[in-house]
mmCIF file of C-alpha atoms in Angstrom:
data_model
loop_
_atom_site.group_PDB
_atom_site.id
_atom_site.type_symbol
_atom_site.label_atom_id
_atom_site.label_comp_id
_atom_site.label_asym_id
_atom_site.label_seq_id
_atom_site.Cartn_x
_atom_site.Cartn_y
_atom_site.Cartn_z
ATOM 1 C CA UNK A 3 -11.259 -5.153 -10.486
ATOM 2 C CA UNK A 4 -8.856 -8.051 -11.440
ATOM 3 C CA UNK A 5 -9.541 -7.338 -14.909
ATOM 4 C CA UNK A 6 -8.560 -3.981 -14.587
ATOM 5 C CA UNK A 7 -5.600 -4.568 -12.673
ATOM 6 C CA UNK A 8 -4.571 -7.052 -15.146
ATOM 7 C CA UNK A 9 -4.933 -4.973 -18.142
ATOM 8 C CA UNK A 10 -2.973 -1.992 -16.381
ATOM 9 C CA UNK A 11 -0.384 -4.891 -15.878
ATOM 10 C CA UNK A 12 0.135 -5.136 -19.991
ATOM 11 C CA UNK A 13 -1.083 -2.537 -21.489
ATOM 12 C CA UNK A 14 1.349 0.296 -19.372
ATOM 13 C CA UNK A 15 3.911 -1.571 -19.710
ATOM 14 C CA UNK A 16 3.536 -1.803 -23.634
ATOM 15 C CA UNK A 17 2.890 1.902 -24.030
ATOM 16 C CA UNK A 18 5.942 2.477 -21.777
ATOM 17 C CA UNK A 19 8.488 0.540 -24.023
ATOM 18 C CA UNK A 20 6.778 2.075 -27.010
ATOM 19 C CA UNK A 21 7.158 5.918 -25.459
ATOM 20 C CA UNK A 22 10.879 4.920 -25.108
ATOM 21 C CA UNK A 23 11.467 3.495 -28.375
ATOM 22 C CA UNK A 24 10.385 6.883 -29.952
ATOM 23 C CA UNK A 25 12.093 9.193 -27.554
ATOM 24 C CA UNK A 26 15.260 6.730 -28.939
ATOM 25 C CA UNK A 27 14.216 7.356 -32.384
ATOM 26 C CA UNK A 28 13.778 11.183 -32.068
ATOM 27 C CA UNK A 29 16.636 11.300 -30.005
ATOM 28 C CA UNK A 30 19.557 8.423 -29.357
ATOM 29 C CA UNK A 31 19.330 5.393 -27.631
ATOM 30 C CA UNK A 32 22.410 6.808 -25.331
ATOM 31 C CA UNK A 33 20.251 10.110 -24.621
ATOM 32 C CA UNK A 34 17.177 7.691 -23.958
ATOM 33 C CA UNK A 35 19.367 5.698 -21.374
ATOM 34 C CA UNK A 36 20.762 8.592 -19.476
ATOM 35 C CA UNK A 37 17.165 10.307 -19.419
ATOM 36 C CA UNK A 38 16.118 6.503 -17.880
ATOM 37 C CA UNK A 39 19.191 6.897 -15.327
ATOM 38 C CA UNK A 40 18.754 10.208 -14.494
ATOM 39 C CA UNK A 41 14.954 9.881 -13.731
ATOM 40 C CA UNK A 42 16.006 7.111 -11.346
ATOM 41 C CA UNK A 43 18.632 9.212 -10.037
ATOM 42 C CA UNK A 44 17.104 12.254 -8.863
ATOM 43 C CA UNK A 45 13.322 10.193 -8.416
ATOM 44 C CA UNK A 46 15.579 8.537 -5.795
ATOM 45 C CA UNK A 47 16.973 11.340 -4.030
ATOM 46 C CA UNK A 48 13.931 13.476 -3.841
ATOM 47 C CA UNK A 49 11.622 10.661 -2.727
ATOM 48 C CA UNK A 50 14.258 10.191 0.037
ATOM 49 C CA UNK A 51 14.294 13.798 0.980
ATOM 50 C CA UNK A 52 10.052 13.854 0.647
ATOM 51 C CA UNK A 53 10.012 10.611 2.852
ATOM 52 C CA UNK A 54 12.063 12.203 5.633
ATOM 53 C CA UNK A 55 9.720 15.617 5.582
ATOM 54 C CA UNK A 56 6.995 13.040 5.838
ATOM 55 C CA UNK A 57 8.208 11.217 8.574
ATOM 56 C CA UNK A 58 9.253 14.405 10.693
ATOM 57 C CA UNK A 59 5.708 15.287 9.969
ATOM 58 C CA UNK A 60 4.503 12.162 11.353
ATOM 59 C CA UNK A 61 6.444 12.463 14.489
ATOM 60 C CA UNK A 62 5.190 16.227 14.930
ATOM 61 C CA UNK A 63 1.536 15.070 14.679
ATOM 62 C CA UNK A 64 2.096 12.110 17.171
ATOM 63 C CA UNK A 65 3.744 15.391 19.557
ATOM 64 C CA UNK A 66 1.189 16.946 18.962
ATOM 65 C CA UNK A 67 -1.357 14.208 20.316
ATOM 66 C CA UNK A 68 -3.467 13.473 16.970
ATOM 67 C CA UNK A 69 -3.683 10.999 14.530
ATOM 68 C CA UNK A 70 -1.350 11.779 11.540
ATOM 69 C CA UNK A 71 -3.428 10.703 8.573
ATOM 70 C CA UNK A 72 -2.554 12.604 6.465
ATOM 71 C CA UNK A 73 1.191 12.404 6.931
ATOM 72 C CA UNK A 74 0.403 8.280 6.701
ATOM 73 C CA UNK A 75 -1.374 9.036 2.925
ATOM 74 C CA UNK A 76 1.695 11.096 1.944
ATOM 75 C CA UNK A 77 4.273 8.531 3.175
ATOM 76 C CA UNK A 78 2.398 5.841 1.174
ATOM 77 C CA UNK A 79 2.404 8.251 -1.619
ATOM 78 C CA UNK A 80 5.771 8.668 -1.695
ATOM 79 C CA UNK A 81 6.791 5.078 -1.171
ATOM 80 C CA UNK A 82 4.108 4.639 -4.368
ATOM 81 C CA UNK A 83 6.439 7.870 -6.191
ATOM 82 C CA UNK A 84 9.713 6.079 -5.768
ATOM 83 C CA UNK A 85 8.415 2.504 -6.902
ATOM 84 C CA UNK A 86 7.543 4.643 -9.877
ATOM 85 C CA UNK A 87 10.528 6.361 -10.418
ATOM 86 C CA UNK A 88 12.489 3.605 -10.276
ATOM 87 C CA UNK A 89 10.639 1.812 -12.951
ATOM 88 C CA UNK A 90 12.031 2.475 -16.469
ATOM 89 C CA UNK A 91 9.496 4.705 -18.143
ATOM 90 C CA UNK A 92 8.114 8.042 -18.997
ATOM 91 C CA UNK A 93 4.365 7.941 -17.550
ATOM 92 C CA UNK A 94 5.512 5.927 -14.517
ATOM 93 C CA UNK A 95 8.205 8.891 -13.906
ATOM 94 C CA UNK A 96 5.351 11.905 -14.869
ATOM 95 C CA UNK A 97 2.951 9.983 -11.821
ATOM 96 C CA UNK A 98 6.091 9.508 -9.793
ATOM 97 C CA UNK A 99 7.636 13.230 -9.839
ATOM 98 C CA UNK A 100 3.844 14.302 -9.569
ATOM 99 C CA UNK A 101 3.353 12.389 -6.417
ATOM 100 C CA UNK A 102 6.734 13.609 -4.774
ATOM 101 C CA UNK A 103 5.140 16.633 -5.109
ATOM 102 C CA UNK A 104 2.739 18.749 -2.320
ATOM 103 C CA UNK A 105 0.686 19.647 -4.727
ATOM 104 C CA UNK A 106 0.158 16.277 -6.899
ATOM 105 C CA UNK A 107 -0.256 14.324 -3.438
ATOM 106 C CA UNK A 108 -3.032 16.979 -2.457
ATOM 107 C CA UNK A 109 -4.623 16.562 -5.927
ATOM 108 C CA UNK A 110 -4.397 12.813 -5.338
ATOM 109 C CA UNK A 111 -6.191 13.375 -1.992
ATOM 110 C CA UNK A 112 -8.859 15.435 -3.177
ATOM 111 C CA UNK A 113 -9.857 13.605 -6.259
ATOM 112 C CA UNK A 114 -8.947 9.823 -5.992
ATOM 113 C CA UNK A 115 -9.075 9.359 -1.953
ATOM 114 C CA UNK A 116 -12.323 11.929 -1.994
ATOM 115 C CA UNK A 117 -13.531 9.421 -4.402
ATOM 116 C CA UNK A 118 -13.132 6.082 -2.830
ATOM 117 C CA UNK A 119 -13.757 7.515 0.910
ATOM 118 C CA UNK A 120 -16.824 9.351 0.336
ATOM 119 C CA UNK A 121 -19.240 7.641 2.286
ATOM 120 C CA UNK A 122 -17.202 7.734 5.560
ATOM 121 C CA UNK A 123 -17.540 9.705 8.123
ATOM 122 C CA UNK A 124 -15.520 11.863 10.759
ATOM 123 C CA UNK A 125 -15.556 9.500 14.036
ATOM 124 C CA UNK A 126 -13.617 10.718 17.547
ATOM 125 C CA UNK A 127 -12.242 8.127 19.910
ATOM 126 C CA UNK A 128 -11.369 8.893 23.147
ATOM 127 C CA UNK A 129 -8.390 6.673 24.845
ATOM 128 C CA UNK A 130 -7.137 6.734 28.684
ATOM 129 C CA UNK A 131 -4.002 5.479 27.987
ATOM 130 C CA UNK A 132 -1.810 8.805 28.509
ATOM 131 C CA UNK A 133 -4.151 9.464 31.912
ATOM 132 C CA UNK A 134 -3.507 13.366 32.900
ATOM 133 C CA UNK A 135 -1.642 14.295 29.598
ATOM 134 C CA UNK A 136 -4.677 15.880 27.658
ATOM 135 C CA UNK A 137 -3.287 18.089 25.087
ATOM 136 C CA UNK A 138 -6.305 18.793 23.441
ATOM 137 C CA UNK A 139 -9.873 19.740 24.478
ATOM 138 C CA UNK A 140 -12.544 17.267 23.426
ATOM 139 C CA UNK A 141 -16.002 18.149 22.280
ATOM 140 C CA UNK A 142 -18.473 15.856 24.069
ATOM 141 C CA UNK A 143 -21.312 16.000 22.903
ATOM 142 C CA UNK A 144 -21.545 12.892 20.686
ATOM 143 C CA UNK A 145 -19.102 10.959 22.780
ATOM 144 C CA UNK A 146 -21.051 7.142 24.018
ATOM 145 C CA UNK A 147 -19.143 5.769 26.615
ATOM 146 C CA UNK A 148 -18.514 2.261 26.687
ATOM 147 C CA UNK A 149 -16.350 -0.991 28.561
ATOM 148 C CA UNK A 150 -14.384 -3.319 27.344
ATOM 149 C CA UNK A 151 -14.060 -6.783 28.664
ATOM 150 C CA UNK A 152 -12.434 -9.981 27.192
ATOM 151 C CA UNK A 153 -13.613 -13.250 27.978
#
């Protein structure tokens, strides 16, 4: 896994500066650096706009009383997008703009989290610590109870 990492390290990096260095060619270099600032630019102001639908999302699931997953994944995501975007390059902008996206983040999901996550299973907890507030009705049938005591 190092090794991997490690090669993604230098060899995106190189392809990167060798992407720009032909859009320069076909283009300018001044058309090259505004497409780099632009990027940046609006990569920056939609991740901010994405990050606050994400994090009114969050809040609505916590309402709600259940565990916002996936509004956690997508506000990683789109912490992940804008670290892209702001990096000077066009395959780190393409994954960026695609993660600031619904539908690249549920791609994501499906195919890379499916991926790593696929031995895991759904588990229910049950908590008392908002005593008389159940919001939800809870199946239980494969519910063990249990006590906790520290020593």
């Amino acid at each position: 896994m190092l090794f991997r990492l490690l090669l993604l390290f230098i060899f995106v990096p190189l392809v990167e500066l060798y992407l720009l260095l032909q859009l320069a060619d076909a283009t300018s270099a001044g058309a090259t650096f505004l497409i780099v600032i632009a990027t940046g630019v609006l990569g920056s102001y939609l991740a901010k706009r994405e990050g606050l639908m994400a994090w009114q999302k969050f809040h609505a699931a916590l309402g709600e009383g259940r565990v916002p997953s996936r509004e956690i994944q997508d506000g990683l995501m789109i912490v992940f997008a804008a670290a892209l975007l702001l990096t000077p390059g066009l395959i780190t902008d393409a994954v960026g703009f695609l993660l600031l996206v619904p539908v690249g983040r549920d791609l994501l999901r499906k195919t890379v989290l499916a991926r790593y996550f696929s031995g895991f299973k759904n588990v229910q907890i049950r908590g008392s610590f908002f005593e008389g507030q159940s919001r939800q009705t809870f199946d239980d049938s494969n519910t063990i109870d249990g006590k906790v005591t520290r020593r």
